[in-house]
């Protein structure tokens, strides 16, 4: 089984291994040093990010500039030259079966970002719910492609201290292909399932940032979600989903 996983995702595995090798060779920063810092600020990496961003994150941590500086680093990378890096990343999803039927919607979101407009318009207010809905649908498509039951809540249904029905999040965690290393994969899960897709009930403690929660945004409970750092995270999560390659997914 492990060898089959290696064979199916060899190119991604080799790329991510080379990515960290280049980070070490150029900046003498080890993966074990960088990952806790990325986790602290609720960021992760994909293949489309330059290795220099790891150096910049570590530098910000060293000089203690804080969360806002890290957020701005990722925003500037994708928004520079009228969102060129973002557009290039989305274009790499052209041949991705799991996102193919959603690609026109996603590209329309990019085009809205590229339009010249007044600073009084916050495009994240409009785009973010749309992209979250596409992530939700893509997750369903993936579970369907793997014949994984998903007609249940996102969270496990627990009764009398026992799990009566396994939730969609647990199903995804158990059966998804782990094409990143375990540490990097867990980093994505922290942002994807444990933050964005966490449950949101009255008087329940929420994992920060509390405005970056699918339930609160889609249900209209939050009206202060329109932040560019949230927008960038969602595009990066789509990049992660685009790499959920599996031979059971139909072309």
PDB file of C-alpha atoms in Angstrom:
ATOM      1  CA  UNK A   1       0.000   0.000   0.000  1.00  0.00           C
ATOM      2  CA  UNK A   2       2.802   2.389   0.921  1.00  0.00           C
ATOM      3  CA  UNK A   3       4.634   1.641  -2.339  1.00  0.00           C
ATOM      4  CA  UNK A   4       1.452   2.267  -4.314  1.00  0.00           C
ATOM      5  CA  UNK A   5       1.102   5.640  -2.609  1.00  0.00           C
ATOM      6  CA  UNK A   6       4.729   6.469  -3.470  1.00  0.00           C
ATOM      7  CA  UNK A   7       4.210   5.478  -7.111  1.00  0.00           C
ATOM      8  CA  UNK A   8       0.996   7.499  -7.506  1.00  0.00           C
ATOM      9  CA  UNK A   9       2.397  10.651  -5.936  1.00  0.00           C
ATOM     10  CA  UNK A  10       6.073  10.327  -6.790  1.00  0.00           C
ATOM     11  CA  UNK A  11       6.325  13.656  -8.581  1.00  0.00           C
ATOM     12  CA  UNK A  12       4.669  15.581  -5.720  1.00  0.00           C
ATOM     13  CA  UNK A  13       6.697  13.752  -3.078  1.00  0.00           C
ATOM     14  CA  UNK A  14       9.945  14.461  -4.924  1.00  0.00           C
ATOM     15  CA  UNK A  15       9.007  18.114  -5.405  1.00  0.00           C
ATOM     16  CA  UNK A  16       8.182  18.708  -1.740  1.00  0.00           C
ATOM     17  CA  UNK A  17      11.366  16.912  -0.666  1.00  0.00           C
ATOM     18  CA  UNK A  18      13.393  19.076  -3.038  1.00  0.00           C
ATOM     19  CA  UNK A  19      11.546  22.146  -1.762  1.00  0.00           C
ATOM     20  CA  UNK A  20      12.819  21.631   1.789  1.00  0.00           C
ATOM     21  CA  UNK A  21      16.256  20.606   0.574  1.00  0.00           C
ATOM     22  CA  UNK A  22      16.472  23.932  -1.264  1.00  0.00           C
ATOM     23  CA  UNK A  23      15.299  25.805   1.837  1.00  0.00           C
ATOM     24  CA  UNK A  24      18.132  24.218   3.821  1.00  0.00           C
ATOM     25  CA  UNK A  25      20.737  24.732   1.109  1.00  0.00           C
ATOM     26  CA  UNK A  26      19.868  28.401   0.588  1.00  0.00           C
ATOM     27  CA  UNK A  27      18.889  29.531   4.072  1.00  0.00           C
ATOM     28  CA  UNK A  28      20.009  26.797   6.504  1.00  0.00           C
ATOM     29  CA  UNK A  29      16.459  26.509   7.804  1.00  0.00           C
ATOM     30  CA  UNK A  30      15.301  22.992   8.664  1.00  0.00           C
ATOM     31  CA  UNK A  31      11.722  21.806   8.206  1.00  0.00           C
ATOM     32  CA  UNK A  32      11.444  21.089  11.942  1.00  0.00           C
ATOM     33  CA  UNK A  33      12.307  24.732  12.654  1.00  0.00           C
ATOM     34  CA  UNK A  34       9.863  26.247  10.185  1.00  0.00           C
ATOM     35  CA  UNK A  35       6.770  24.123  10.724  1.00  0.00           C
ATOM     36  CA  UNK A  36       6.052  25.231  14.338  1.00  0.00           C
ATOM     37  CA  UNK A  37       6.317  28.865  13.227  1.00  0.00           C
ATOM     38  CA  UNK A  38       3.958  28.333  10.292  1.00  0.00           C
ATOM     39  CA  UNK A  39       1.534  26.557  12.636  1.00  0.00           C
ATOM     40  CA  UNK A  40       1.698  29.450  15.103  1.00  0.00           C
ATOM     41  CA  UNK A  41       0.464  31.866  12.444  1.00  0.00           C
ATOM     42  CA  UNK A  42      -2.023  29.411  10.835  1.00  0.00           C
ATOM     43  CA  UNK A  43      -0.186  29.242   7.514  1.00  0.00           C
ATOM     44  CA  UNK A  44       1.089  26.323   5.454  1.00  0.00           C
ATOM     45  CA  UNK A  45       2.916  25.842   2.170  1.00  0.00           C
ATOM     46  CA  UNK A  46       2.137  24.385  -1.218  1.00  0.00           C
ATOM     47  CA  UNK A  47       4.418  23.659  -4.153  1.00  0.00           C
ATOM     48  CA  UNK A  48       3.516  26.974  -5.754  1.00  0.00           C
ATOM     49  CA  UNK A  49       5.182  29.040  -3.028  1.00  0.00           C
ATOM     50  CA  UNK A  50       8.819  30.131  -3.444  1.00  0.00           C
ATOM     51  CA  UNK A  51      11.331  28.889  -0.879  1.00  0.00           C
ATOM     52  CA  UNK A  52      12.133  32.505  -0.002  1.00  0.00           C
ATOM     53  CA  UNK A  53       8.788  32.801   1.788  1.00  0.00           C
ATOM     54  CA  UNK A  54      10.039  30.368   4.445  1.00  0.00           C
ATOM     55  CA  UNK A  55      13.068  32.565   5.052  1.00  0.00           C
ATOM     56  CA  UNK A  56      10.851  35.654   5.283  1.00  0.00           C
ATOM     57  CA  UNK A  57       8.479  33.997   7.777  1.00  0.00           C
ATOM     58  CA  UNK A  58      11.393  32.923   9.963  1.00  0.00           C
ATOM     59  CA  UNK A  59      12.896  36.407   9.786  1.00  0.00           C
ATOM     60  CA  UNK A  60       9.608  37.963  10.883  1.00  0.00           C
ATOM     61  CA  UNK A  61       9.475  35.523  13.791  1.00  0.00           C
ATOM     62  CA  UNK A  62      13.064  36.333  14.758  1.00  0.00           C
ATOM     63  CA  UNK A  63      12.529  40.094  14.850  1.00  0.00           C
ATOM     64  CA  UNK A  64       9.112  39.595  16.482  1.00  0.00           C
ATOM     65  CA  UNK A  65       7.051  41.619  13.998  1.00  0.00           C
ATOM     66  CA  UNK A  66       4.122  39.309  14.607  1.00  0.00           C
ATOM     67  CA  UNK A  67       1.009  37.958  12.901  1.00  0.00           C
ATOM     68  CA  UNK A  68       0.132  40.982  10.780  1.00  0.00           C
ATOM     69  CA  UNK A  69       3.567  40.967   9.134  1.00  0.00           C
ATOM     70  CA  UNK A  70       3.263  37.255   8.296  1.00  0.00           C
ATOM     71  CA  UNK A  71      -0.238  37.753   6.894  1.00  0.00           C
ATOM     72  CA  UNK A  72       0.970  40.654   4.738  1.00  0.00           C
ATOM     73  CA  UNK A  73       3.853  38.544   3.451  1.00  0.00           C
ATOM     74  CA  UNK A  74       1.480  35.974   1.956  1.00  0.00           C
ATOM     75  CA  UNK A  75      -0.928  38.643   0.709  1.00  0.00           C
ATOM     76  CA  UNK A  76       1.831  40.557  -1.102  1.00  0.00           C
ATOM     77  CA  UNK A  77       3.192  37.381  -2.692  1.00  0.00           C
ATOM     78  CA  UNK A  78      -0.137  36.535  -4.330  1.00  0.00           C
ATOM     79  CA  UNK A  79      -1.470  40.050  -4.969  1.00  0.00           C
ATOM     80  CA  UNK A  80       1.708  41.536  -6.504  1.00  0.00           C
ATOM     81  CA  UNK A  81       1.675  42.493 -10.206  1.00  0.00           C
ATOM     82  CA  UNK A  82      -2.118  42.507 -10.176  1.00  0.00           C
ATOM     83  CA  UNK A  83      -2.444  39.031  -8.673  1.00  0.00           C
ATOM     84  CA  UNK A  84      -0.057  37.388 -11.136  1.00  0.00           C
ATOM     85  CA  UNK A  85       1.149  34.628  -8.794  1.00  0.00           C
ATOM     86  CA  UNK A  86      -2.413  33.786  -7.816  1.00  0.00           C
ATOM     87  CA  UNK A  87      -3.504  33.571 -11.447  1.00  0.00           C
ATOM     88  CA  UNK A  88      -0.540  31.347 -12.314  1.00  0.00           C
ATOM     89  CA  UNK A  89      -1.355  29.011  -9.427  1.00  0.00           C
ATOM     90  CA  UNK A  90      -5.007  28.700 -10.488  1.00  0.00           C
ATOM     91  CA  UNK A  91      -3.918  27.973 -14.066  1.00  0.00           C
ATOM     92  CA  UNK A  92      -2.038  24.887 -12.831  1.00  0.00           C
ATOM     93  CA  UNK A  93      -5.418  23.348 -11.919  1.00  0.00           C
ATOM     94  CA  UNK A  94      -6.562  23.066 -15.549  1.00  0.00           C
ATOM     95  CA  UNK A  95      -6.126  19.283 -15.656  1.00  0.00           C
ATOM     96  CA  UNK A  96      -7.339  18.582 -12.131  1.00  0.00           C
ATOM     97  CA  UNK A  97     -10.441  16.330 -12.304  1.00  0.00           C
ATOM     98  CA  UNK A  98     -11.678  17.268  -8.842  1.00  0.00           C
ATOM     99  CA  UNK A  99     -11.716  21.028  -9.620  1.00  0.00           C
ATOM    100  CA  UNK A 100     -12.364  20.994 -13.365  1.00  0.00           C
ATOM    101  CA  UNK A 101     -16.109  21.695 -13.234  1.00  0.00           C
ATOM    102  CA  UNK A 102     -15.508  24.470 -10.676  1.00  0.00           C
ATOM    103  CA  UNK A 103     -12.618  26.157 -12.455  1.00  0.00           C
ATOM    104  CA  UNK A 104     -14.730  28.770 -14.285  1.00  0.00           C
ATOM    105  CA  UNK A 105     -16.176  29.966 -10.969  1.00  0.00           C
ATOM    106  CA  UNK A 106     -12.721  30.113  -9.372  1.00  0.00           C
ATOM    107  CA  UNK A 107     -11.229  31.964 -12.352  1.00  0.00           C
ATOM    108  CA  UNK A 108     -14.101  34.471 -12.257  1.00  0.00           C
ATOM    109  CA  UNK A 109     -13.098  35.195  -8.645  1.00  0.00           C
ATOM    110  CA  UNK A 110      -9.531  35.882  -9.774  1.00  0.00           C
ATOM    111  CA  UNK A 111     -10.768  38.206 -12.516  1.00  0.00           C
ATOM    112  CA  UNK A 112     -12.782  40.189  -9.970  1.00  0.00           C
ATOM    113  CA  UNK A 113      -9.639  40.633  -7.892  1.00  0.00           C
ATOM    114  CA  UNK A 114      -7.767  41.901 -10.949  1.00  0.00           C
ATOM    115  CA  UNK A 115     -10.342  44.570 -11.832  1.00  0.00           C
ATOM    116  CA  UNK A 116      -9.497  48.201 -11.087  1.00  0.00           C
ATOM    117  CA  UNK A 117     -11.937  49.351  -8.456  1.00  0.00           C
ATOM    118  CA  UNK A 118     -12.511  51.766  -5.639  1.00  0.00           C
ATOM    119  CA  UNK A 119     -10.785  51.138  -2.335  1.00  0.00           C
ATOM    120  CA  UNK A 120     -14.228  51.326  -0.754  1.00  0.00           C
ATOM    121  CA  UNK A 121     -15.090  47.909  -2.227  1.00  0.00           C
ATOM    122  CA  UNK A 122     -13.971  44.856  -0.268  1.00  0.00           C
ATOM    123  CA  UNK A 123     -13.889  42.042  -2.814  1.00  0.00           C
ATOM    124  CA  UNK A 124     -13.240  39.444  -0.078  1.00  0.00           C
ATOM    125  CA  UNK A 125     -16.803  39.995   1.171  1.00  0.00           C
ATOM    126  CA  UNK A 126     -18.108  38.647  -2.135  1.00  0.00           C
ATOM    127  CA  UNK A 127     -15.446  36.119  -3.149  1.00  0.00           C
ATOM    128  CA  UNK A 128     -14.789  34.296   0.119  1.00  0.00           C
ATOM    129  CA  UNK A 129     -18.253  32.686   0.535  1.00  0.00           C
ATOM    130  CA  UNK A 130     -18.138  31.598  -3.119  1.00  0.00           C
ATOM    131  CA  UNK A 131     -14.769  29.893  -2.727  1.00  0.00           C
ATOM    132  CA  UNK A 132     -15.743  28.237   0.553  1.00  0.00           C
ATOM    133  CA  UNK A 133     -18.806  26.779  -1.191  1.00  0.00           C
ATOM    134  CA  UNK A 134     -16.505  25.380  -3.904  1.00  0.00           C
ATOM    135  CA  UNK A 135     -14.233  23.822  -1.271  1.00  0.00           C
ATOM    136  CA  UNK A 136     -17.304  22.255   0.333  1.00  0.00           C
ATOM    137  CA  UNK A 137     -18.438  20.858  -3.019  1.00  0.00           C
ATOM    138  CA  UNK A 138     -14.953  19.644  -3.959  1.00  0.00           C
ATOM    139  CA  UNK A 139     -14.682  17.805  -0.644  1.00  0.00           C
ATOM    140  CA  UNK A 140     -18.004  16.088  -1.351  1.00  0.00           C
ATOM    141  CA  UNK A 141     -16.842  15.167  -4.862  1.00  0.00           C
ATOM    142  CA  UNK A 142     -13.663  13.672  -3.449  1.00  0.00           C
ATOM    143  CA  UNK A 143     -15.501  11.580  -0.854  1.00  0.00           C
ATOM    144  CA  UNK A 144     -17.912  10.385  -3.534  1.00  0.00           C
ATOM    145  CA  UNK A 145     -15.035   9.406  -5.808  1.00  0.00           C
ATOM    146  CA  UNK A 146     -13.618   7.230  -3.038  1.00  0.00           C
ATOM    147  CA  UNK A 147     -17.011   5.684  -2.170  1.00  0.00           C
ATOM    148  CA  UNK A 148     -16.730   7.192   1.301  1.00  0.00           C
ATOM    149  CA  UNK A 149     -20.078   7.841   3.059  1.00  0.00           C
ATOM    150  CA  UNK A 150     -20.532  11.560   3.558  1.00  0.00           C
ATOM    151  CA  UNK A 151     -24.291  11.907   4.198  1.00  0.00           C
ATOM    152  CA  UNK A 152     -23.637  12.924   7.787  1.00  0.00           C
ATOM    153  CA  UNK A 153     -22.522  15.926   9.800  1.00  0.00           C
ATOM    154  CA  UNK A 154     -19.008  17.262   9.469  1.00  0.00           C
ATOM    155  CA  UNK A 155     -18.304  16.329  13.080  1.00  0.00           C
ATOM    156  CA  UNK A 156     -18.615  12.822  14.557  1.00  0.00           C
ATOM    157  CA  UNK A 157     -22.019  12.124  16.098  1.00  0.00           C
ATOM    158  CA  UNK A 158     -21.335  11.087  19.681  1.00  0.00           C
ATOM    159  CA  UNK A 159     -23.969   9.587  21.976  1.00  0.00           C
ATOM    160  CA  UNK A 160     -23.335   8.434  25.530  1.00  0.00           C
ATOM    161  CA  UNK A 161     -19.616   8.891  24.994  1.00  0.00           C
ATOM    162  CA  UNK A 162     -19.534   6.664  21.900  1.00  0.00           C
ATOM    163  CA  UNK A 163     -19.230   7.593  18.229  1.00  0.00           C
ATOM    164  CA  UNK A 164     -22.520   6.582  16.637  1.00  0.00           C
ATOM    165  CA  UNK A 165     -21.706   7.954  13.192  1.00  0.00           C
ATOM    166  CA  UNK A 166     -18.328   8.990  11.832  1.00  0.00           C
ATOM    167  CA  UNK A 167     -18.378  12.553  10.497  1.00  0.00           C
ATOM    168  CA  UNK A 168     -17.177  13.805   7.140  1.00  0.00           C
ATOM    169  CA  UNK A 169     -14.035  15.369   8.600  1.00  0.00           C
ATOM    170  CA  UNK A 170     -12.943  12.118  10.216  1.00  0.00           C
ATOM    171  CA  UNK A 171     -13.714  10.220   7.003  1.00  0.00           C
ATOM    172  CA  UNK A 172     -11.587  12.620   5.003  1.00  0.00           C
ATOM    173  CA  UNK A 173      -8.683  12.476   7.461  1.00  0.00           C
ATOM    174  CA  UNK A 174      -8.720   8.683   7.441  1.00  0.00           C
ATOM    175  CA  UNK A 175      -8.947   8.033   3.707  1.00  0.00           C
ATOM    176  CA  UNK A 176      -7.337  11.002   1.939  1.00  0.00           C
ATOM    177  CA  UNK A 177      -3.980  10.396   0.233  1.00  0.00           C
ATOM    178  CA  UNK A 178      -1.168  11.968   2.253  1.00  0.00           C
ATOM    179  CA  UNK A 179       0.954  13.289  -0.585  1.00  0.00           C
ATOM    180  CA  UNK A 180       2.788  15.699   1.691  1.00  0.00           C
ATOM    181  CA  UNK A 181       5.024  14.633   4.562  1.00  0.00           C
ATOM    182  CA  UNK A 182       3.075  13.938   7.807  1.00  0.00           C
ATOM    183  CA  UNK A 183       4.135  17.237   9.398  1.00  0.00           C
ATOM    184  CA  UNK A 184       3.165  19.292   6.359  1.00  0.00           C
ATOM    185  CA  UNK A 185      -0.074  17.403   5.926  1.00  0.00           C
ATOM    186  CA  UNK A 186      -1.033  18.056   9.544  1.00  0.00           C
ATOM    187  CA  UNK A 187      -0.262  21.737   9.017  1.00  0.00           C
ATOM    188  CA  UNK A 188      -2.888  21.905   6.264  1.00  0.00           C
ATOM    189  CA  UNK A 189      -5.417  20.010   8.379  1.00  0.00           C
ATOM    190  CA  UNK A 190      -5.042  22.596  11.163  1.00  0.00           C
ATOM    191  CA  UNK A 191      -6.207  25.326   8.774  1.00  0.00           C
ATOM    192  CA  UNK A 192      -8.588  23.250   6.642  1.00  0.00           C
ATOM    193  CA  UNK A 193     -10.609  21.065   9.004  1.00  0.00           C
ATOM    194  CA  UNK A 194      -9.713  22.226  12.517  1.00  0.00           C
ATOM    195  CA  UNK A 195     -10.187  25.944  11.784  1.00  0.00           C
ATOM    196  CA  UNK A 196     -12.246  26.665   8.640  1.00  0.00           C
ATOM    197  CA  UNK A 197     -14.490  23.582   8.950  1.00  0.00           C
ATOM    198  CA  UNK A 198     -14.845  23.475  12.731  1.00  0.00           C
ATOM    199  CA  UNK A 199     -18.309  23.298  14.221  1.00  0.00           C
ATOM    200  CA  UNK A 200     -19.827  26.523  15.493  1.00  0.00           C
ATOM    201  CA  UNK A 201     -22.414  26.213  18.250  1.00  0.00           C
ATOM    202  CA  UNK A 202     -23.615  28.709  20.840  1.00  0.00           C
ATOM    203  CA  UNK A 203     -21.340  29.011  23.875  1.00  0.00           C
ATOM    204  CA  UNK A 204     -18.812  26.654  22.301  1.00  0.00           C
ATOM    205  CA  UNK A 205     -15.118  27.609  22.335  1.00  0.00           C
ATOM    206  CA  UNK A 206     -13.924  28.295  18.799  1.00  0.00           C
ATOM    207  CA  UNK A 207     -10.463  27.873  17.357  1.00  0.00           C
ATOM    208  CA  UNK A 208      -9.199  31.340  16.315  1.00  0.00           C
ATOM    209  CA  UNK A 209      -9.592  33.168  14.034  1.00  0.00           C
ATOM    210  CA  UNK A 210     -13.309  32.928  14.777  1.00  0.00           C
ATOM    211  CA  UNK A 211     -14.328  34.840  11.624  1.00  0.00           C
ATOM    212  CA  UNK A 212     -12.592  32.248   9.426  1.00  0.00           C
ATOM    213  CA  UNK A 213     -15.164  29.508  10.010  1.00  0.00           C
ATOM    214  CA  UNK A 214     -17.269  28.078   7.207  1.00  0.00           C
ATOM    215  CA  UNK A 215     -20.430  27.726   9.268  1.00  0.00           C
ATOM    216  CA  UNK A 216     -20.379  31.328  10.524  1.00  0.00           C
ATOM    217  CA  UNK A 217     -19.699  32.735   7.040  1.00  0.00           C
ATOM    218  CA  UNK A 218     -22.132  30.644   4.983  1.00  0.00           C
ATOM    219  CA  UNK A 219     -24.927  30.950   7.575  1.00  0.00           C
ATOM    220  CA  UNK A 220     -24.475  34.724   7.776  1.00  0.00           C
ATOM    221  CA  UNK A 221     -23.459  34.727  11.441  1.00  0.00           C
ATOM    222  CA  UNK A 222     -20.258  36.639  10.712  1.00  0.00           C
ATOM    223  CA  UNK A 223     -20.144  39.875   8.739  1.00  0.00           C
ATOM    224  CA  UNK A 224     -16.493  40.672   9.467  1.00  0.00           C
ATOM    225  CA  UNK A 225     -14.912  37.806   7.513  1.00  0.00           C
ATOM    226  CA  UNK A 226     -13.805  39.916   4.530  1.00  0.00           C
ATOM    227  CA  UNK A 227     -10.048  39.836   5.054  1.00  0.00           C
ATOM    228  CA  UNK A 228      -7.419  39.267   2.369  1.00  0.00           C
ATOM    229  CA  UNK A 229      -5.446  36.811   4.497  1.00  0.00           C
ATOM    230  CA  UNK A 230      -8.540  34.596   4.706  1.00  0.00           C
ATOM    231  CA  UNK A 231      -8.968  34.894   0.950  1.00  0.00           C
ATOM    232  CA  UNK A 232      -5.377  33.765   0.345  1.00  0.00           C
ATOM    233  CA  UNK A 233      -5.748  30.812   2.715  1.00  0.00           C
ATOM    234  CA  UNK A 234      -8.826  29.605   0.836  1.00  0.00           C
ATOM    235  CA  UNK A 235      -7.037  29.767  -2.530  1.00  0.00           C
ATOM    236  CA  UNK A 236      -4.154  27.806  -0.995  1.00  0.00           C
ATOM    237  CA  UNK A 237      -6.592  25.199   0.340  1.00  0.00           C
ATOM    238  CA  UNK A 238      -7.939  24.828  -3.181  1.00  0.00           C
ATOM    239  CA  UNK A 239      -4.353  24.277  -4.327  1.00  0.00           C
ATOM    240  CA  UNK A 240      -4.086  21.509  -1.736  1.00  0.00           C
ATOM    241  CA  UNK A 241      -7.344  19.947  -2.947  1.00  0.00           C
ATOM    242  CA  UNK A 242      -6.142  20.161  -6.546  1.00  0.00           C
ATOM    243  CA  UNK A 243      -3.348  17.755  -5.597  1.00  0.00           C
ATOM    244  CA  UNK A 244      -5.666  15.131  -4.081  1.00  0.00           C
ATOM    245  CA  UNK A 245      -4.916  12.941  -7.035  1.00  0.00           C
ATOM    246  CA  UNK A 246      -6.225   9.413  -6.971  1.00  0.00           C
ATOM    247  CA  UNK A 247      -6.836   6.949  -9.785  1.00  0.00           C
ATOM    248  CA  UNK A 248     -10.439   6.457  -8.631  1.00  0.00           C
ATOM    249  CA  UNK A 249     -11.279  10.041  -9.595  1.00  0.00           C
ATOM    250  CA  UNK A 250     -12.798  10.005 -13.059  1.00  0.00           C
ATOM    251  CA  UNK A 251     -11.369  12.233 -15.763  1.00  0.00           C
TER     252      UNK A 251
END
